[in-house]
PDB file of C-alpha atoms in Angstrom:
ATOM      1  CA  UNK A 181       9.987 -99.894  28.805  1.00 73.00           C
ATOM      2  CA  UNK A 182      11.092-100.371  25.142  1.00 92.00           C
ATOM      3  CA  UNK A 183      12.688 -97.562  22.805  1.00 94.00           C
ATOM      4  CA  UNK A 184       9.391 -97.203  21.257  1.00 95.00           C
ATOM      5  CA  UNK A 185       7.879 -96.926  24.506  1.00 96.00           C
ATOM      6  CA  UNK A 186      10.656 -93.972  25.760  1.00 97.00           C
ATOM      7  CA  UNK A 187      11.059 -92.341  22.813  1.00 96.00           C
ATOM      8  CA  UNK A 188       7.128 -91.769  22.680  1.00 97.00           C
ATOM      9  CA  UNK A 189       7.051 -90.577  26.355  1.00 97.00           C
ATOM     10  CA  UNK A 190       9.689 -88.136  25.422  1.00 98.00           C
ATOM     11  CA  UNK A 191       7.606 -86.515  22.335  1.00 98.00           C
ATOM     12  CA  UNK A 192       4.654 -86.822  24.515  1.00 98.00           C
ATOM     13  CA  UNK A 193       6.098 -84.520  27.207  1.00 98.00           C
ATOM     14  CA  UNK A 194       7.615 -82.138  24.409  1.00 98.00           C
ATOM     15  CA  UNK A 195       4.390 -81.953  22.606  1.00 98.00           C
ATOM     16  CA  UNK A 196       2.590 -80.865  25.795  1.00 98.00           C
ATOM     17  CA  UNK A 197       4.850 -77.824  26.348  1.00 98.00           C
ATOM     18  CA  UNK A 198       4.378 -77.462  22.680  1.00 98.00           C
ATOM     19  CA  UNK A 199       0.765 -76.818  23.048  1.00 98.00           C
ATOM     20  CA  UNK A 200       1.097 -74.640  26.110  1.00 98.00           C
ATOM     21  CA  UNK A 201       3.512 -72.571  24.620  1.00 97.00           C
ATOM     22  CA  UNK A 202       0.557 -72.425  21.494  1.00 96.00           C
ATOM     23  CA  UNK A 203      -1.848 -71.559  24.005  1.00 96.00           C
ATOM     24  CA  UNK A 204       0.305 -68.352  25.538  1.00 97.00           C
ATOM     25  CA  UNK A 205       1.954 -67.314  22.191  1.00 96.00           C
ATOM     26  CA  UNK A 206      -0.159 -68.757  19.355  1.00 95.00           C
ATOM     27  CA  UNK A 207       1.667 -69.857  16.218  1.00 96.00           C
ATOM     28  CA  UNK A 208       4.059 -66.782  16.415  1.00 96.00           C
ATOM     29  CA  UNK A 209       7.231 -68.937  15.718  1.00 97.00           C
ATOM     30  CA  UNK A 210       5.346 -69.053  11.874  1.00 97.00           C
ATOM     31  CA  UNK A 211       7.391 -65.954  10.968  1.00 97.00           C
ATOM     32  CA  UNK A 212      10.667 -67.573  11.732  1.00 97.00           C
ATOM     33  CA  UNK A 213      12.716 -69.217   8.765  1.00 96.00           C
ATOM     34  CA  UNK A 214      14.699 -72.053   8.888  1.00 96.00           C
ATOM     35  CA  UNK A 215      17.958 -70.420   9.595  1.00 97.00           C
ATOM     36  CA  UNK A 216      16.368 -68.643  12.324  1.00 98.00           C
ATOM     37  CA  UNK A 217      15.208 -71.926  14.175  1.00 98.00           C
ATOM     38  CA  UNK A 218      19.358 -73.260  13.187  1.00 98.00           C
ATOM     39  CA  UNK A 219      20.199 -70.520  15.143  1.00 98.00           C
ATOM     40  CA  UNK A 220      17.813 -71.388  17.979  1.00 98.00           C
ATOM     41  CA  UNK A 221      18.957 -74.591  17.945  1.00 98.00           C
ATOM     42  CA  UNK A 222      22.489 -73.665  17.839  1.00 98.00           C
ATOM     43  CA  UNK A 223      21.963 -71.066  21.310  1.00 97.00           C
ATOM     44  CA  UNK A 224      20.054 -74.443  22.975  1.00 97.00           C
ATOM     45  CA  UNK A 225      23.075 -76.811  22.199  1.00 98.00           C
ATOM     46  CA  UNK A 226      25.694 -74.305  23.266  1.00 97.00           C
ATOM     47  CA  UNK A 227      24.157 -73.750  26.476  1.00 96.00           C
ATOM     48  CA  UNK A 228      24.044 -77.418  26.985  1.00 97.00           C
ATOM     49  CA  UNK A 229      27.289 -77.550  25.945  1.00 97.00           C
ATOM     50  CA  UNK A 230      28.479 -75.427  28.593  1.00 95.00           C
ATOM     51  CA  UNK A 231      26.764 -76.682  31.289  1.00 95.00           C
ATOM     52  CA  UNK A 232      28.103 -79.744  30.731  1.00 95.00           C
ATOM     53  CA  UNK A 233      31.766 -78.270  30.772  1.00 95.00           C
ATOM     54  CA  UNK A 234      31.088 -75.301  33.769  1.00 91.00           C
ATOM     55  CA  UNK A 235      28.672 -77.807  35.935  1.00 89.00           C
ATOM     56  CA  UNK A 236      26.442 -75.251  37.093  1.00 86.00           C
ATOM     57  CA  UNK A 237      23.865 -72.604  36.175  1.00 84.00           C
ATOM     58  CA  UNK A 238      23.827 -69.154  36.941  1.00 84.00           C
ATOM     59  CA  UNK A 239      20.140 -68.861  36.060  1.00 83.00           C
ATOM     60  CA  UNK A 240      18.734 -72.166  37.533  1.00 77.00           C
ATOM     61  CA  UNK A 241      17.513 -73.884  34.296  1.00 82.00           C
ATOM     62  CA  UNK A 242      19.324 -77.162  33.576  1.00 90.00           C
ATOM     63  CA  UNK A 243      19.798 -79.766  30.498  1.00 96.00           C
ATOM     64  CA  UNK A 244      16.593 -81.137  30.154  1.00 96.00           C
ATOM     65  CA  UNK A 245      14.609 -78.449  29.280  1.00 97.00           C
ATOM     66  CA  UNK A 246      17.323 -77.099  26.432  1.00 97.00           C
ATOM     67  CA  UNK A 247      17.279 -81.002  25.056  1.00 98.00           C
ATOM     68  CA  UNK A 248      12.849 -80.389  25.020  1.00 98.00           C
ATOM     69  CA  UNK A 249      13.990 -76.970  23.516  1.00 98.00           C
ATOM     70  CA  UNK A 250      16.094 -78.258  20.500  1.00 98.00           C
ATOM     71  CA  UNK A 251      13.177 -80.917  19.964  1.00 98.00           C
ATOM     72  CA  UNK A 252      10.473 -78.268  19.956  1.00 98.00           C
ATOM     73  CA  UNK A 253      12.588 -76.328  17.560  1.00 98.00           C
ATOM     74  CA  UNK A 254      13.525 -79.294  15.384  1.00 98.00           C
ATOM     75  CA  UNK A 255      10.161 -80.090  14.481  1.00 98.00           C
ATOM     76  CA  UNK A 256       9.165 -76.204  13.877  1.00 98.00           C
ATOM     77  CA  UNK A 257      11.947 -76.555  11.619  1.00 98.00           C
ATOM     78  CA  UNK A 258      10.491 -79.227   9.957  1.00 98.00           C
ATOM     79  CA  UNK A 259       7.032 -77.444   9.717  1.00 97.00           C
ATOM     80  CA  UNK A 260       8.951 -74.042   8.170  1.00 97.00           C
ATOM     81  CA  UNK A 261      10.359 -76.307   5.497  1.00 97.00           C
ATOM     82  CA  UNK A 262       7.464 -78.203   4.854  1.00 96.00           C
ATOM     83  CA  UNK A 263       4.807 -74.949   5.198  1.00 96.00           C
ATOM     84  CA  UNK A 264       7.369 -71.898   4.352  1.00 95.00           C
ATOM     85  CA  UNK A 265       7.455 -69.439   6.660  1.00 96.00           C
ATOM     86  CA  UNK A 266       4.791 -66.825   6.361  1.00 96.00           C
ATOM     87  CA  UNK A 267       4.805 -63.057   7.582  1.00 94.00           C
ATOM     88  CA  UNK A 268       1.812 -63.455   9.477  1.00 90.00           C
ATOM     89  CA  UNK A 269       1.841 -65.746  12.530  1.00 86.00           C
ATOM     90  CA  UNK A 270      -2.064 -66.167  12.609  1.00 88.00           C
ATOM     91  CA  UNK A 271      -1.904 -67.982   8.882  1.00 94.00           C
ATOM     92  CA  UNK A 272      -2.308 -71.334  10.854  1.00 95.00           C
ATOM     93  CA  UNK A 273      -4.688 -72.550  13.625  1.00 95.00           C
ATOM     94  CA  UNK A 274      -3.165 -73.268  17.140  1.00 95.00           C
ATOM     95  CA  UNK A 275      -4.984 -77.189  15.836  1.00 96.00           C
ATOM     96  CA  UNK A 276      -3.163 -76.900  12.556  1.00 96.00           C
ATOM     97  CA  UNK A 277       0.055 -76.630  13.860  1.00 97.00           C
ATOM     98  CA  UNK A 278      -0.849 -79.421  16.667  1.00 98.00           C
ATOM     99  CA  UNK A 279      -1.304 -81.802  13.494  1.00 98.00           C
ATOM    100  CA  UNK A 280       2.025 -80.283  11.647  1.00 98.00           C
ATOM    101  CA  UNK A 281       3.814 -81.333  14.592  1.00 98.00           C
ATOM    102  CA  UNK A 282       2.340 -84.623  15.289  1.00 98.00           C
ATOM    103  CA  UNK A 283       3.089 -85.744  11.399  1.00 98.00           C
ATOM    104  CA  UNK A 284       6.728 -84.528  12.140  1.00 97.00           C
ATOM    105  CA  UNK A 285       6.949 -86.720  15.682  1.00 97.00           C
ATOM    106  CA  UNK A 286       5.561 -89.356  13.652  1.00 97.00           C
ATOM    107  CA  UNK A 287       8.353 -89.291  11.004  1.00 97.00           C
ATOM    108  CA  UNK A 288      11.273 -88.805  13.922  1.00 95.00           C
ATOM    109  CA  UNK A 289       9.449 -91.876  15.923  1.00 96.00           C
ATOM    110  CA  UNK A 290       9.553 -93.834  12.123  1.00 96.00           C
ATOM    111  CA  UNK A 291      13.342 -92.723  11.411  1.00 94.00           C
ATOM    112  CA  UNK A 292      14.204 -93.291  15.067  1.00 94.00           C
ATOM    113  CA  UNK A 293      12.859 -96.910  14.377  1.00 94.00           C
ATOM    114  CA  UNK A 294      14.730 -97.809  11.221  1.00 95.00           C
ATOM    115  CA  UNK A 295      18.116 -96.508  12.524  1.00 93.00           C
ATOM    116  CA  UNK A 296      17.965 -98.079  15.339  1.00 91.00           C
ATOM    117  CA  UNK A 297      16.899-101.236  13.803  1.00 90.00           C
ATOM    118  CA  UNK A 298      19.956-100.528  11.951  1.00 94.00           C
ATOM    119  CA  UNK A 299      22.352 -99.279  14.434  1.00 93.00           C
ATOM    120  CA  UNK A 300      21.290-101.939  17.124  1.00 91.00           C
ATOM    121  CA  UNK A 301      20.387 -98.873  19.517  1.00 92.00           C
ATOM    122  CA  UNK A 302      24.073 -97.903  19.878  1.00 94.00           C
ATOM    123  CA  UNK A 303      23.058 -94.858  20.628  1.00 94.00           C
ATOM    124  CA  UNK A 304      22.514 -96.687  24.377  1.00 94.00           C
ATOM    125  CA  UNK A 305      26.351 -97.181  24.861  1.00 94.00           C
ATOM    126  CA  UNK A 306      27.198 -92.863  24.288  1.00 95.00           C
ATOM    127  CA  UNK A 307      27.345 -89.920  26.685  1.00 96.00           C
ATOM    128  CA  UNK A 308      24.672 -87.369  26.994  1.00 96.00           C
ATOM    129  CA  UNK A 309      27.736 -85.226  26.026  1.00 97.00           C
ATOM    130  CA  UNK A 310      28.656 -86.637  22.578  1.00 97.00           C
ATOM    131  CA  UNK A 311      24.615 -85.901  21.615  1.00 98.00           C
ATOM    132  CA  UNK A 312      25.118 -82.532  22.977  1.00 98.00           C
ATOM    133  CA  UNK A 313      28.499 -82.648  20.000  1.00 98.00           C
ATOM    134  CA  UNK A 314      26.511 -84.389  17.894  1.00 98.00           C
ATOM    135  CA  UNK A 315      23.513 -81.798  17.627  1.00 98.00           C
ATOM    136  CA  UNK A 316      26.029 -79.157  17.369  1.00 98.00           C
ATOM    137  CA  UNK A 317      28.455 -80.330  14.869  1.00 98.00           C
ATOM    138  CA  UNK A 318      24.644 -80.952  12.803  1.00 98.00           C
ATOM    139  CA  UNK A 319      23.396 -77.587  13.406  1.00 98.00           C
ATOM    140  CA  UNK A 320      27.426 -76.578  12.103  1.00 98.00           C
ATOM    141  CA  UNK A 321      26.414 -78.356   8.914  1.00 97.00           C
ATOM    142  CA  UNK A 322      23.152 -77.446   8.477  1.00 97.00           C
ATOM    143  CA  UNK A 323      24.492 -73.747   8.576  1.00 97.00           C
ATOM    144  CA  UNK A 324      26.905 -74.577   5.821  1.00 97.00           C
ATOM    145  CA  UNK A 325      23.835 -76.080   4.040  1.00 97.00           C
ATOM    146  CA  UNK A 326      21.554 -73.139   4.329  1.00 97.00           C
ATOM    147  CA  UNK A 327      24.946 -70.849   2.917  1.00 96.00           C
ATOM    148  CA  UNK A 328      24.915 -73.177   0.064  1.00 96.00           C
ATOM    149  CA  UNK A 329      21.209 -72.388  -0.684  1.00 94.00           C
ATOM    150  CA  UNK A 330      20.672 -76.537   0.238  1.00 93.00           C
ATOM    151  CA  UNK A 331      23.112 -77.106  -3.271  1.00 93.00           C
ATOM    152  CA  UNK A 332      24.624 -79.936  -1.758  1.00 92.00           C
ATOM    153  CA  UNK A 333      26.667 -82.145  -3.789  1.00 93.00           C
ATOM    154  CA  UNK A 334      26.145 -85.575  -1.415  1.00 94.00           C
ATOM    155  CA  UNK A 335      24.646 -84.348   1.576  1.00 92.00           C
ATOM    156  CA  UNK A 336      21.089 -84.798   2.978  1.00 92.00           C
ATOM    157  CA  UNK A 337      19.355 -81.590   3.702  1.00 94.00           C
ATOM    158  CA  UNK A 338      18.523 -79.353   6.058  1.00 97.00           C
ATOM    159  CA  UNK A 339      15.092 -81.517   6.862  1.00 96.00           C
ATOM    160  CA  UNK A 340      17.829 -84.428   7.756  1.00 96.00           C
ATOM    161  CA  UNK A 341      19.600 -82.259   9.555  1.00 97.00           C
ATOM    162  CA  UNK A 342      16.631 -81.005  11.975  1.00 98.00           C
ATOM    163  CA  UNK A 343      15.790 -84.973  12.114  1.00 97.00           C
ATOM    164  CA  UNK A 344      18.902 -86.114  13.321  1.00 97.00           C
ATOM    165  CA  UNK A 345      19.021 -83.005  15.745  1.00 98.00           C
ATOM    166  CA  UNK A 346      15.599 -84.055  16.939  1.00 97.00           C
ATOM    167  CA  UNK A 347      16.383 -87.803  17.553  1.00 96.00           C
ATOM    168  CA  UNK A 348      19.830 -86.807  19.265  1.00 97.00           C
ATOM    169  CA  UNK A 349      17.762 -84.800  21.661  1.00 98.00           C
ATOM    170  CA  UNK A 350      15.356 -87.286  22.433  1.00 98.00           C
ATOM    171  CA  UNK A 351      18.114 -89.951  23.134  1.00 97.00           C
ATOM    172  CA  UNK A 352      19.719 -87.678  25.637  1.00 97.00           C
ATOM    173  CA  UNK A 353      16.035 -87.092  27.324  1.00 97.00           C
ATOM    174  CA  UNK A 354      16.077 -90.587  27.670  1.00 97.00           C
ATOM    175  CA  UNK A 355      18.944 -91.226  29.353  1.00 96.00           C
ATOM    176  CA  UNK A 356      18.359 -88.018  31.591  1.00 96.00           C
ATOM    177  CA  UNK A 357      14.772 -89.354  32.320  1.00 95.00           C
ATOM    178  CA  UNK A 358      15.689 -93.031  32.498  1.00 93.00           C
ATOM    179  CA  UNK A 359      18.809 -92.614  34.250  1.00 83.00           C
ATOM    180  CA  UNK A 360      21.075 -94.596  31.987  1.00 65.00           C
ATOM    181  CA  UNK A 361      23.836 -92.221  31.552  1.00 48.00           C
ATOM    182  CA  UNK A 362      27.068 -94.035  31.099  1.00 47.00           C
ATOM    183  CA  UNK A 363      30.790 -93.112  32.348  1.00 40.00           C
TER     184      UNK A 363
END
């Protein structure tokens, strides 16, 4: 399989628990604002973070599902931004947000493309860990950004930000699913 190929596996299987997690909750993640999905983020990262240091769970979850976590988040993120928040969850159809989400997987697949074209999939050679620092040291940053009110003097946004956070997670899915973790 190709990059392509993995990374849309990846979104495929996060977009399914996406949908189920519509089905149970509808669109109630609508009232959240971005700094409330940073914070998400930021609790999914840290646990990941820890397991990686401790090397067990108390409460029998592992890694993968807080990398699908920070994904899922990452694009709701990208959906606040893009939709605003609103104080009622049912302003948007369990379809409508199935769309919001695909357009933002299809702008993480296109960004995930030209970087890597870029990068020449370095991203290959690193640990699961350093995405795991990665993804926190962006959701650091994107905190900073959101206490600046997004005034930024050279920095992308938050909407980078949540991309970057996205794409990190997917890479260590990969490598988790794949199995090419290196020492």
């Amino acid at each position: 399989m190709n990059t392509r190929e993995e990374f849309e596996q990846i979104m495929a299987e996060c977009r399914a628990l996406f949908a189920k997690k519509l089905h149970d909750y509808g669109p109630a993640w609508r009232i959240l604002r971005p700094s409330s999905l940073t914070d998400q983020i930021y609790i999914k990262a840290n646990r990941i973070r820890s397991l990686e240091v401790k090397g067990v769970s108390m409460v029998g979850e592992g890694i993968r599902p807080e990398f699908i976590g920070i994904v899922n988040y990452a694009i709701v993120g990208l959906v606040q931004l893009e939709h605003g928040y609103s104080d009622q969850p049912d302003d948007m159809t369990v379809e409508q947000a199935l769309q919001a989400y695909d357009v933002q997987a299809e702008k993480a697949l296109q960004l995930m493309l030209r970087k890597n074209h870029d990068y020449d999939e370095a991203w290959r050679a690193m640990r699961v860990s350093s995405y795991t620092d990665l993804i926190l040291m962006k959701v650091f940053r994107t905190k900073q950004i959101e206490a600046l009110d997004g005034d930024t003097l050279v920095s992308e946004g938050v909407d980078a930000n949540y991309m970057d956070m996205m794409n990190y997670a997917v890479f260590g899915l990969i490598k988790l699913t794949f199995g090419e973790e290196n020492p």
